[in-house]
Amino acid sequence: MVSHTTDPKPKLDFRFLLSGPWIAGFIFCILFAVVCYFLGDWQMDRRMHKLDEINKIVANYDQDPVPYAENSSMFTEFDEQDKWTPVSIEGEYLTDDTLLARNRPRAGSPGYEVLVPFRTVEGDTILIDRGWLPTGAGADGPDAVPDPPGGTVQLIARVVNGEPTLQRQAPAGQVASIDLPAINNLVDDDIAEAAYGLMASETPDAEDTPQQLPPPERDEGPHLSYSMQWFTFGLMSFVVWGYMARLKAIQRREDEMSGETEEQGFLSAQRIERAKPVKRRRDGSKTDEEIEDEMMGY
């Protein structure tokens, strides 16, 4: 019985990874992974900030109102943990100092928010956002701004921190943002500059009121998935680099094996050619086969 054995394939040789191009490729993977890490960490920070905002909404938005007299510091020394807290306030609106915050789109429609100073019975003045009005036919303001109820008003408003300055000009009676220090320069009374109130209800009711602002969103957004994608991209760069290196090593091995096989085949053919018996006539002249081979070019 004749046994046939095959030579095992040589092991993959990865010494080419020490060459300049492959080292440069690995360094690129490292730099790319670092960038992806920071981008993923940035998205994670945004998610944590959003979750913190949602937690404040859940904890404060629907709780029972707290009295202004005991919590007036929420408007003068704002604490983020107090955001969206309902506060019951008694006082009167200062209608003559009504302002409009411009560029306030809602459901795809341009509009304004109505801002009215409110003087409390304690003698303080805070800014109240009474709600939203659509842009009127003139496109430079609402068609009409409803007046708040006169006299003493029982008000419930949620505490919100002021907005940053936008450094934009606005027409008379309007502001580009709810920048409380800037608004303080536009009204007669000194208003609290740390926070203002979003109106939830007022008693007595006014004949007409702006549209109430919708509750804040409680959706954390796609930040978690974006973060995971960036982390995955960073890891995949090394996977791709390693996969390409393996393909290169396999190709090099196949090229070497192919070269050896061709050489062995050539040597075998030469041996066969040398081993071929030469037939000669007794007188030393060429045989018919030799003559035929010469004619065919062999």
PDB file of C-alpha atoms in Angstrom:
ATOM      1  CA  MET A   1       0.000   0.000   0.000  1.00  0.00           C
ATOM      2  CA  VAL A   2       1.381   3.327  -1.065  1.00  0.00           C
ATOM      3  CA  SER A   3       0.777   6.224   1.317  1.00  0.00           C
ATOM      4  CA  HIS A   4       0.489   9.739  -0.040  1.00  0.00           C
ATOM      5  CA  THR A   5       1.635  12.573   2.211  1.00  0.00           C
ATOM      6  CA  THR A   6       1.266  16.284   1.578  1.00  0.00           C
ATOM      7  CA  ASP A   7       3.638  18.875   2.919  1.00  0.00           C
ATOM      8  CA  PRO A   8       1.945  21.132   5.514  1.00  0.00           C
ATOM      9  CA  LYS A   9       1.525  24.760   4.567  1.00  0.00           C
ATOM     10  CA  PRO A  10       4.130  27.046   6.070  1.00  0.00           C
ATOM     11  CA  LYS A  11       3.017  29.331   8.863  1.00  0.00           C
ATOM     12  CA  LEU A  12       1.918  32.855   8.088  1.00  0.00           C
ATOM     13  CA  ASP A  13       4.750  35.347   8.211  1.00  0.00           C
ATOM     14  CA  PHE A  14       3.810  38.757   9.665  1.00  0.00           C
ATOM     15  CA  ARG A  15       7.257  40.299   9.649  1.00  0.00           C
ATOM     16  CA  PHE A  16       6.108  42.735   6.973  1.00  0.00           C
ATOM     17  CA  LEU A  17       4.131  44.550   9.717  1.00  0.00           C
ATOM     18  CA  LEU A  18       7.429  46.105  10.801  1.00  0.00           C
ATOM     19  CA  SER A  19       7.628  47.992   7.509  1.00  0.00           C
ATOM     20  CA  GLY A  20       6.930  51.736   7.343  1.00  0.00           C
ATOM     21  CA  PRO A  21       3.508  51.667   5.632  1.00  0.00           C
ATOM     22  CA  TRP A  22       2.054  49.142   8.063  1.00  0.00           C
ATOM     23  CA  ILE A  23       3.437  50.961  11.101  1.00  0.00           C
ATOM     24  CA  ALA A  24       1.955  54.210   9.747  1.00  0.00           C
ATOM     25  CA  GLY A  25      -1.373  52.461   9.262  1.00  0.00           C
ATOM     26  CA  PHE A  26      -1.379  51.262  12.869  1.00  0.00           C
ATOM     27  CA  ILE A  27      -0.552  54.757  14.142  1.00  0.00           C
ATOM     28  CA  PHE A  28      -3.459  56.095  12.083  1.00  0.00           C
ATOM     29  CA  CYS A  29      -5.754  53.520  13.732  1.00  0.00           C
ATOM     30  CA  ILE A  30      -4.627  54.717  17.164  1.00  0.00           C
ATOM     31  CA  LEU A  31      -5.267  58.380  16.320  1.00  0.00           C
ATOM     32  CA  PHE A  32      -8.633  57.559  14.755  1.00  0.00           C
ATOM     33  CA  ALA A  33      -9.653  55.533  17.822  1.00  0.00           C
ATOM     34  CA  VAL A  34      -8.711  58.421  20.133  1.00  0.00           C
ATOM     35  CA  VAL A  35     -10.859  60.840  18.112  1.00  0.00           C
ATOM     36  CA  CYS A  36     -13.761  58.373  18.156  1.00  0.00           C
ATOM     37  CA  TYR A  37     -13.412  57.960  21.910  1.00  0.00           C
ATOM     38  CA  PHE A  38     -13.689  61.694  22.556  1.00  0.00           C
ATOM     39  CA  LEU A  39     -16.642  62.014  20.190  1.00  0.00           C
ATOM     40  CA  GLY A  40     -18.378  59.099  21.897  1.00  0.00           C
ATOM     41  CA  ASP A  41     -17.630  60.565  25.327  1.00  0.00           C
ATOM     42  CA  TRP A  42     -19.030  63.919  24.164  1.00  0.00           C
ATOM     43  CA  GLN A  43     -22.279  62.241  23.084  1.00  0.00           C
ATOM     44  CA  MET A  44     -22.421  60.436  26.424  1.00  0.00           C
ATOM     45  CA  ASP A  45     -22.044  63.754  28.269  1.00  0.00           C
ATOM     46  CA  ARG A  46     -24.905  65.191  26.219  1.00  0.00           C
ATOM     47  CA  ARG A  47     -27.048  62.196  27.132  1.00  0.00           C
ATOM     48  CA  MET A  48     -26.266  62.616  30.844  1.00  0.00           C
ATOM     49  CA  HIS A  49     -27.169  66.304  30.639  1.00  0.00           C
ATOM     50  CA  LYS A  50     -30.441  65.380  28.929  1.00  0.00           C
ATOM     51  CA  LEU A  51     -31.214  62.725  31.537  1.00  0.00           C
ATOM     52  CA  ASP A  52     -30.544  65.248  34.290  1.00  0.00           C
ATOM     53  CA  GLU A  53     -32.981  67.639  32.615  1.00  0.00           C
ATOM     54  CA  ILE A  54     -35.602  64.894  32.338  1.00  0.00           C
ATOM     55  CA  ASN A  55     -35.163  64.011  36.006  1.00  0.00           C
ATOM     56  CA  LYS A  56     -35.821  67.639  36.955  1.00  0.00           C
ATOM     57  CA  ILE A  57     -38.954  67.663  34.818  1.00  0.00           C
ATOM     58  CA  VAL A  58     -40.216  64.437  36.408  1.00  0.00           C
ATOM     59  CA  ALA A  59     -39.437  65.644  39.918  1.00  0.00           C
ATOM     60  CA  ASN A  60     -40.728  69.228  39.658  1.00  0.00           C
ATOM     61  CA  TYR A  61     -43.086  69.885  36.774  1.00  0.00           C
ATOM     62  CA  ASP A  62     -46.267  68.341  38.203  1.00  0.00           C
ATOM     63  CA  GLN A  63     -45.653  68.820  41.924  1.00  0.00           C
ATOM     64  CA  ASP A  64     -47.898  70.991  44.092  1.00  0.00           C
ATOM     65  CA  PRO A  65     -47.060  74.726  43.915  1.00  0.00           C
ATOM     66  CA  VAL A  66     -44.842  76.161  46.625  1.00  0.00           C
ATOM     67  CA  PRO A  67     -45.574  79.641  48.044  1.00  0.00           C
ATOM     68  CA  TYR A  68     -43.559  82.514  46.625  1.00  0.00           C
ATOM     69  CA  ALA A  69     -43.094  84.160  50.027  1.00  0.00           C
ATOM     70  CA  GLU A  70     -40.970  81.225  51.202  1.00  0.00           C
ATOM     71  CA  ASN A  71     -39.239  80.577  47.874  1.00  0.00           C
ATOM     72  CA  SER A  72     -38.560  83.985  46.354  1.00  0.00           C
ATOM     73  CA  SER A  73     -34.848  83.124  46.133  1.00  0.00           C
ATOM     74  CA  MET A  74     -35.666  80.767  43.247  1.00  0.00           C
ATOM     75  CA  PHE A  75     -35.936  83.886  41.053  1.00  0.00           C
ATOM     76  CA  THR A  76     -32.960  85.797  42.475  1.00  0.00           C
ATOM     77  CA  GLU A  77     -30.520  82.938  43.182  1.00  0.00           C
ATOM     78  CA  PHE A  78     -31.495  80.277  40.694  1.00  0.00           C
ATOM     79  CA  ASP A  79     -30.634  76.641  41.434  1.00  0.00           C
ATOM     80  CA  GLU A  80     -30.841  74.161  38.544  1.00  0.00           C
ATOM     81  CA  GLN A  81     -32.552  71.649  40.804  1.00  0.00           C
ATOM     82  CA  ASP A  82     -35.479  74.082  41.182  1.00  0.00           C
ATOM     83  CA  LYS A  83     -36.143  74.340  37.453  1.00  0.00           C
ATOM     84  CA  TRP A  84     -39.807  73.758  36.462  1.00  0.00           C
ATOM     85  CA  THR A  85     -41.003  74.044  40.069  1.00  0.00           C
ATOM     86  CA  PRO A  86     -44.529  75.578  40.227  1.00  0.00           C
ATOM     87  CA  VAL A  87     -44.769  78.617  42.482  1.00  0.00           C
ATOM     88  CA  SER A  88     -47.981  80.276  43.684  1.00  0.00           C
ATOM     89  CA  ILE A  89     -47.672  84.069  43.504  1.00  0.00           C
ATOM     90  CA  GLU A  90     -50.045  86.904  44.343  1.00  0.00           C
ATOM     91  CA  GLY A  91     -49.730  90.377  42.894  1.00  0.00           C
ATOM     92  CA  GLU A  92     -50.517  92.419  39.792  1.00  0.00           C
ATOM     93  CA  TYR A  93     -49.337  92.601  36.204  1.00  0.00           C
ATOM     94  CA  LEU A  94     -47.498  95.690  35.002  1.00  0.00           C
ATOM     95  CA  THR A  95     -49.143  95.687  31.591  1.00  0.00           C
ATOM     96  CA  ASP A  96     -47.496  98.882  30.340  1.00  0.00           C
ATOM     97  CA  ASP A  97     -44.107  97.140  30.295  1.00  0.00           C
ATOM     98  CA  THR A  98     -45.253  94.211  28.142  1.00  0.00           C
ATOM     99  CA  LEU A  99     -42.566  92.889  25.787  1.00  0.00           C
ATOM    100  CA  LEU A 100     -42.491  90.295  23.008  1.00  0.00           C
ATOM    101  CA  ALA A 101     -39.740  87.698  22.646  1.00  0.00           C
ATOM    102  CA  ARG A 102     -39.315  87.262  18.893  1.00  0.00           C
ATOM    103  CA  ASN A 103     -38.325  84.255  16.751  1.00  0.00           C
ATOM    104  CA  ARG A 104     -40.273  81.697  18.782  1.00  0.00           C
ATOM    105  CA  PRO A 105     -41.439  79.045  16.279  1.00  0.00           C
ATOM    106  CA  ARG A 106     -44.012  76.502  17.344  1.00  0.00           C
ATOM    107  CA  ALA A 107     -45.198  73.529  15.275  1.00  0.00           C
ATOM    108  CA  GLY A 108     -43.430  75.026  12.273  1.00  0.00           C
ATOM    109  CA  SER A 109     -45.129  78.433  12.593  1.00  0.00           C
ATOM    110  CA  PRO A 110     -43.276  81.641  13.520  1.00  0.00           C
ATOM    111  CA  GLY A 111     -44.439  83.534  16.579  1.00  0.00           C
ATOM    112  CA  TYR A 112     -43.717  85.426  19.771  1.00  0.00           C
ATOM    113  CA  GLU A 113     -43.847  84.885  23.514  1.00  0.00           C
ATOM    114  CA  VAL A 114     -45.555  87.493  25.667  1.00  0.00           C
ATOM    115  CA  LEU A 115     -43.469  88.771  28.585  1.00  0.00           C
ATOM    116  CA  VAL A 116     -45.107  90.844  31.324  1.00  0.00           C
ATOM    117  CA  PRO A 117     -43.512  92.023  34.605  1.00  0.00           C
ATOM    118  CA  PHE A 118     -45.458  90.958  37.714  1.00  0.00           C
ATOM    119  CA  ARG A 119     -45.214  92.837  41.024  1.00  0.00           C
ATOM    120  CA  THR A 120     -45.806  90.533  43.980  1.00  0.00           C
ATOM    121  CA  VAL A 121     -47.554  91.522  47.198  1.00  0.00           C
ATOM    122  CA  GLU A 122     -44.165  91.108  48.870  1.00  0.00           C
ATOM    123  CA  GLY A 123     -42.921  94.049  46.786  1.00  0.00           C
ATOM    124  CA  ASP A 124     -40.712  92.075  44.370  1.00  0.00           C
ATOM    125  CA  THR A 125     -41.069  92.131  40.592  1.00  0.00           C
ATOM    126  CA  ILE A 126     -40.527  89.057  38.424  1.00  0.00           C
ATOM    127  CA  LEU A 127     -40.973  88.472  34.727  1.00  0.00           C
ATOM    128  CA  ILE A 128     -43.815  86.202  33.604  1.00  0.00           C
ATOM    129  CA  ASP A 129     -44.011  84.479  30.224  1.00  0.00           C
ATOM    130  CA  ARG A 130     -47.771  84.318  29.548  1.00  0.00           C
ATOM    131  CA  GLY A 131     -47.547  82.155  26.440  1.00  0.00           C
ATOM    132  CA  TRP A 132     -47.248  82.130  22.643  1.00  0.00           C
ATOM    133  CA  LEU A 133     -48.853  84.154  19.861  1.00  0.00           C
ATOM    134  CA  PRO A 134     -48.535  83.537  16.108  1.00  0.00           C
ATOM    135  CA  THR A 135     -47.108  86.121  13.768  1.00  0.00           C
ATOM    136  CA  GLY A 136     -49.802  88.409  12.394  1.00  0.00           C
ATOM    137  CA  ALA A 137     -50.566  89.572   8.878  1.00  0.00           C
ATOM    138  CA  GLY A 138     -47.974  92.333   9.118  1.00  0.00           C
ATOM    139  CA  ALA A 139     -45.156  89.842   9.843  1.00  0.00           C
ATOM    140  CA  ASP A 140     -43.647  92.275  12.379  1.00  0.00           C
ATOM    141  CA  GLY A 141     -45.656  91.105  15.386  1.00  0.00           C
ATOM    142  CA  PRO A 142     -48.926  89.446  16.451  1.00  0.00           C
ATOM    143  CA  ASP A 143     -52.195  90.917  15.235  1.00  0.00           C
ATOM    144  CA  ALA A 144     -53.103  91.650  18.879  1.00  0.00           C
ATOM    145  CA  VAL A 145     -51.597  91.048  22.316  1.00  0.00           C
ATOM    146  CA  PRO A 146     -54.228  90.015  24.903  1.00  0.00           C
ATOM    147  CA  ASP A 147     -54.127  92.004  28.137  1.00  0.00           C
ATOM    148  CA  PRO A 148     -53.664  90.080  31.384  1.00  0.00           C
ATOM    149  CA  PRO A 149     -56.344  90.322  34.079  1.00  0.00           C
ATOM    150  CA  GLY A 150     -56.263  93.579  36.010  1.00  0.00           C
ATOM    151  CA  GLY A 151     -56.071  94.063  39.746  1.00  0.00           C
ATOM    152  CA  THR A 152     -54.850  91.412  42.148  1.00  0.00           C
ATOM    153  CA  VAL A 153     -54.101  88.111  40.453  1.00  0.00           C
ATOM    154  CA  GLN A 154     -53.442  84.668  41.890  1.00  0.00           C
ATOM    155  CA  LEU A 155     -50.771  83.242  39.648  1.00  0.00           C
ATOM    156  CA  ILE A 156     -49.079  79.853  39.323  1.00  0.00           C
ATOM    157  CA  ALA A 157     -45.852  79.939  37.336  1.00  0.00           C
ATOM    158  CA  ARG A 158     -43.015  77.489  36.822  1.00  0.00           C
ATOM    159  CA  VAL A 159     -39.455  78.669  37.494  1.00  0.00           C
ATOM    160  CA  VAL A 160     -37.124  78.797  34.480  1.00  0.00           C
ATOM    161  CA  ASN A 161     -33.638  80.278  34.268  1.00  0.00           C
ATOM    162  CA  GLY A 162     -32.985  83.229  31.971  1.00  0.00           C
ATOM    163  CA  GLU A 163     -31.561  82.918  28.478  1.00  0.00           C
ATOM    164  CA  PRO A 164     -28.161  84.105  27.198  1.00  0.00           C
ATOM    165  CA  THR A 165     -27.672  87.278  25.211  1.00  0.00           C
ATOM    166  CA  LEU A 166     -27.871  86.834  21.437  1.00  0.00           C
ATOM    167  CA  GLN A 167     -26.313  90.197  20.555  1.00  0.00           C
ATOM    168  CA  ARG A 168     -29.118  90.909  18.093  1.00  0.00           C
ATOM    169  CA  GLN A 169     -31.173  94.022  17.593  1.00  0.00           C
ATOM    170  CA  ALA A 170     -34.950  93.901  18.000  1.00  0.00           C
ATOM    171  CA  PRO A 171     -37.722  96.394  17.197  1.00  0.00           C
ATOM    172  CA  ALA A 172     -39.175  98.561  19.953  1.00  0.00           C
ATOM    173  CA  GLY A 173     -41.251  96.515  22.397  1.00  0.00           C
ATOM    174  CA  GLN A 174     -39.485  93.287  21.419  1.00  0.00           C
ATOM    175  CA  VAL A 175     -36.405  91.366  22.596  1.00  0.00           C
ATOM    176  CA  ALA A 176     -34.226  88.814  20.813  1.00  0.00           C
ATOM    177  CA  SER A 177     -33.958  86.552  23.885  1.00  0.00           C
ATOM    178  CA  ILE A 178     -35.239  86.395  27.439  1.00  0.00           C
ATOM    179  CA  ASP A 179     -32.036  87.962  28.723  1.00  0.00           C
ATOM    180  CA  LEU A 180     -33.202  89.148  32.140  1.00  0.00           C
ATOM    181  CA  PRO A 181     -30.444  91.711  32.861  1.00  0.00           C
ATOM    182  CA  ALA A 182     -31.057  93.293  29.436  1.00  0.00           C
ATOM    183  CA  ILE A 183     -34.828  93.276  29.943  1.00  0.00           C
ATOM    184  CA  ASN A 184     -34.304  94.913  33.326  1.00  0.00           C
ATOM    185  CA  ASN A 185     -33.047  97.967  31.438  1.00  0.00           C
ATOM    186  CA  LEU A 186     -36.245  98.126  29.379  1.00  0.00           C
ATOM    187  CA  VAL A 187     -38.850  98.106  32.172  1.00  0.00           C
ATOM    188  CA  ASP A 188     -39.597 100.533  34.968  1.00  0.00           C
ATOM    189  CA  ASP A 189     -39.384  98.148  37.942  1.00  0.00           C
ATOM    190  CA  ASP A 190     -36.309  96.138  38.841  1.00  0.00           C
ATOM    191  CA  ILE A 191     -37.032  92.512  37.971  1.00  0.00           C
ATOM    192  CA  ALA A 192     -35.321  89.402  39.302  1.00  0.00           C
ATOM    193  CA  GLU A 193     -32.423  88.593  36.986  1.00  0.00           C
ATOM    194  CA  ALA A 194     -31.769  84.914  37.738  1.00  0.00           C
ATOM    195  CA  ALA A 195     -35.057  83.313  36.649  1.00  0.00           C
ATOM    196  CA  TYR A 196     -38.520  84.071  35.349  1.00  0.00           C
ATOM    197  CA  GLY A 197     -41.866  82.274  35.458  1.00  0.00           C
ATOM    198  CA  LEU A 198     -43.777  80.343  32.800  1.00  0.00           C
ATOM    199  CA  MET A 199     -47.468  80.945  33.474  1.00  0.00           C
ATOM    200  CA  ALA A 200     -49.428  77.800  34.282  1.00  0.00           C
ATOM    201  CA  SER A 201     -52.673  79.439  35.425  1.00  0.00           C
ATOM    202  CA  GLU A 202     -54.011  82.768  36.641  1.00  0.00           C
ATOM    203  CA  THR A 203     -57.099  83.763  38.632  1.00  0.00           C
ATOM    204  CA  PRO A 204     -59.237  85.565  37.639  1.00  0.00           C
ATOM    205  CA  ASP A 205     -59.137  84.390  34.055  1.00  0.00           C
ATOM    206  CA  ALA A 206     -58.463  86.913  31.332  1.00  0.00           C
ATOM    207  CA  GLU A 207     -60.915  87.354  28.488  1.00  0.00           C
ATOM    208  CA  ASP A 208     -58.272  86.146  26.060  1.00  0.00           C
ATOM    209  CA  THR A 209     -54.904  84.577  26.733  1.00  0.00           C
ATOM    210  CA  PRO A 210     -51.918  83.540  24.632  1.00  0.00           C
ATOM    211  CA  GLN A 211     -51.499  79.855  23.861  1.00  0.00           C
ATOM    212  CA  GLN A 212     -49.902  77.960  26.713  1.00  0.00           C
ATOM    213  CA  LEU A 213     -46.414  76.675  26.044  1.00  0.00           C
ATOM    214  CA  PRO A 214     -46.198  72.865  25.711  1.00  0.00           C
ATOM    215  CA  PRO A 215     -44.550  70.809  28.470  1.00  0.00           C
ATOM    216  CA  PRO A 216     -40.826  70.199  27.959  1.00  0.00           C
ATOM    217  CA  GLU A 217     -39.859  67.031  26.108  1.00  0.00           C
ATOM    218  CA  ARG A 218     -38.876  63.983  28.127  1.00  0.00           C
ATOM    219  CA  ASP A 219     -37.046  62.206  25.315  1.00  0.00           C
ATOM    220  CA  GLU A 220     -33.342  61.653  25.874  1.00  0.00           C
ATOM    221  CA  GLY A 221     -32.684  61.618  22.125  1.00  0.00           C
ATOM    222  CA  PRO A 222     -30.257  59.433  20.118  1.00  0.00           C
ATOM    223  CA  HIS A 223     -27.145  60.362  22.104  1.00  0.00           C
ATOM    224  CA  LEU A 224     -26.621  56.852  23.514  1.00  0.00           C
ATOM    225  CA  SER A 225     -26.733  55.200  20.089  1.00  0.00           C
ATOM    226  CA  TYR A 226     -24.450  57.877  18.635  1.00  0.00           C
ATOM    227  CA  SER A 227     -21.987  57.296  21.466  1.00  0.00           C
ATOM    228  CA  MET A 228     -21.959  53.528  20.889  1.00  0.00           C
ATOM    229  CA  GLN A 229     -21.442  54.091  17.163  1.00  0.00           C
ATOM    230  CA  TRP A 230     -18.364  56.251  17.748  1.00  0.00           C
ATOM    231  CA  PHE A 231     -16.866  53.692  20.148  1.00  0.00           C
ATOM    232  CA  THR A 232     -17.543  50.942  17.590  1.00  0.00           C
ATOM    233  CA  PHE A 233     -15.906  52.936  14.796  1.00  0.00           C
ATOM    234  CA  GLY A 234     -12.776  53.306  16.916  1.00  0.00           C
ATOM    235  CA  LEU A 235     -12.554  49.533  17.513  1.00  0.00           C
ATOM    236  CA  MET A 236     -13.359  48.676  13.897  1.00  0.00           C
ATOM    237  CA  SER A 237     -10.298  50.557  12.671  1.00  0.00           C
ATOM    238  CA  PHE A 238      -8.079  47.961  14.421  1.00  0.00           C
ATOM    239  CA  VAL A 239     -10.241  45.099  13.153  1.00  0.00           C
ATOM    240  CA  VAL A 240      -9.896  46.310   9.561  1.00  0.00           C
ATOM    241  CA  TRP A 241      -6.148  46.810   9.964  1.00  0.00           C
ATOM    242  CA  GLY A 242      -5.748  43.272  11.353  1.00  0.00           C
ATOM    243  CA  TYR A 243      -7.954  41.765   8.650  1.00  0.00           C
ATOM    244  CA  MET A 244      -5.935  43.440   5.903  1.00  0.00           C
ATOM    245  CA  ALA A 245      -2.709  42.243   7.521  1.00  0.00           C
ATOM    246  CA  ARG A 246      -3.946  38.646   7.548  1.00  0.00           C
ATOM    247  CA  LEU A 247      -4.990  38.826   3.899  1.00  0.00           C
ATOM    248  CA  LYS A 248      -1.557  40.192   3.049  1.00  0.00           C
ATOM    249  CA  ALA A 249       0.165  37.367   4.939  1.00  0.00           C
ATOM    250  CA  ILE A 250      -1.990  34.732   3.213  1.00  0.00           C
ATOM    251  CA  GLN A 251      -1.264  36.237  -0.187  1.00  0.00           C
ATOM    252  CA  ARG A 252       2.474  36.279   0.483  1.00  0.00           C
ATOM    253  CA  ARG A 253       2.395  32.618   1.545  1.00  0.00           C
ATOM    254  CA  GLU A 254       0.451  31.617  -1.566  1.00  0.00           C
ATOM    255  CA  ASP A 255       2.850  33.527  -3.784  1.00  0.00           C
ATOM    256  CA  GLU A 256       5.824  31.730  -2.195  1.00  0.00           C
ATOM    257  CA  MET A 257       4.157  28.323  -2.510  1.00  0.00           C
ATOM    258  CA  SER A 258       3.222  29.030  -6.119  1.00  0.00           C
ATOM    259  CA  GLY A 259       6.781  30.006  -6.940  1.00  0.00           C
ATOM    260  CA  GLU A 260       8.187  26.777  -5.452  1.00  0.00           C
ATOM    261  CA  THR A 261       5.677  24.623  -7.345  1.00  0.00           C
ATOM    262  CA  GLU A 262       6.539  26.179 -10.689  1.00  0.00           C
ATOM    263  CA  GLU A 263      10.260  25.695 -10.048  1.00  0.00           C
ATOM    264  CA  GLN A 264       9.740  22.081  -9.047  1.00  0.00           C
ATOM    265  CA  GLY A 265       7.665  21.482 -12.182  1.00  0.00           C
ATOM    266  CA  PHE A 266      10.343  22.998 -14.392  1.00  0.00           C
ATOM    267  CA  LEU A 267      13.078  20.854 -12.836  1.00  0.00           C
ATOM    268  CA  SER A 268      10.947  17.724 -13.187  1.00  0.00           C
ATOM    269  CA  ALA A 269      10.362  18.464 -16.866  1.00  0.00           C
ATOM    270  CA  GLN A 270      14.089  18.871 -17.388  1.00  0.00           C
ATOM    271  CA  ARG A 271      14.750  15.558 -15.677  1.00  0.00           C
ATOM    272  CA  ILE A 272      12.161  13.868 -17.868  1.00  0.00           C
ATOM    273  CA  GLU A 273      13.694  15.448 -20.953  1.00  0.00           C
ATOM    274  CA  ARG A 274      17.141  14.227 -19.975  1.00  0.00           C
ATOM    275  CA  ALA A 275      15.826  10.783 -19.216  1.00  0.00           C
ATOM    276  CA  LYS A 276      14.213  10.425 -22.637  1.00  0.00           C
ATOM    277  CA  PRO A 277      16.071   7.715 -24.559  1.00  0.00           C
ATOM    278  CA  VAL A 278      17.684   8.769 -27.804  1.00  0.00           C
ATOM    279  CA  LYS A 279      17.267   6.345 -30.637  1.00  0.00           C
ATOM    280  CA  ARG A 280      20.081   6.261 -33.165  1.00  0.00           C
ATOM    281  CA  ARG A 281      20.712   4.142 -36.231  1.00  0.00           C
ATOM    282  CA  ARG A 282      23.655   1.814 -36.205  1.00  0.00           C
ATOM    283  CA  ASP A 283      25.521   3.905 -38.735  1.00  0.00           C
ATOM    284  CA  GLY A 284      25.031   7.026 -36.574  1.00  0.00           C
ATOM    285  CA  SER A 285      22.643   8.806 -38.947  1.00  0.00           C
ATOM    286  CA  LYS A 286      19.480  10.523 -37.724  1.00  0.00           C
ATOM    287  CA  THR A 287      16.322   8.557 -37.335  1.00  0.00           C
ATOM    288  CA  ASP A 288      13.051   9.478 -38.976  1.00  0.00           C
ATOM    289  CA  GLU A 289      11.700  10.685 -35.635  1.00  0.00           C
ATOM    290  CA  GLU A 290      14.649  13.038 -35.115  1.00  0.00           C
ATOM    291  CA  ILE A 291      14.252  14.437 -38.598  1.00  0.00           C
ATOM    292  CA  GLU A 292      10.530  14.942 -37.981  1.00  0.00           C
ATOM    293  CA  ASP A 293      11.206  16.715 -34.653  1.00  0.00           C
ATOM    294  CA  GLU A 294      13.652  19.076 -36.364  1.00  0.00           C
ATOM    295  CA  MET A 295      11.052  19.906 -39.017  1.00  0.00           C
ATOM    296  CA  MET A 296       8.439  20.625 -36.295  1.00  0.00           C
ATOM    297  CA  GLY A 297      10.862  22.880 -34.423  1.00  0.00           C
ATOM    298  CA  TYR A 298      11.467  20.604 -31.413  1.00  0.00           C
TER     299      TYR A 298
END
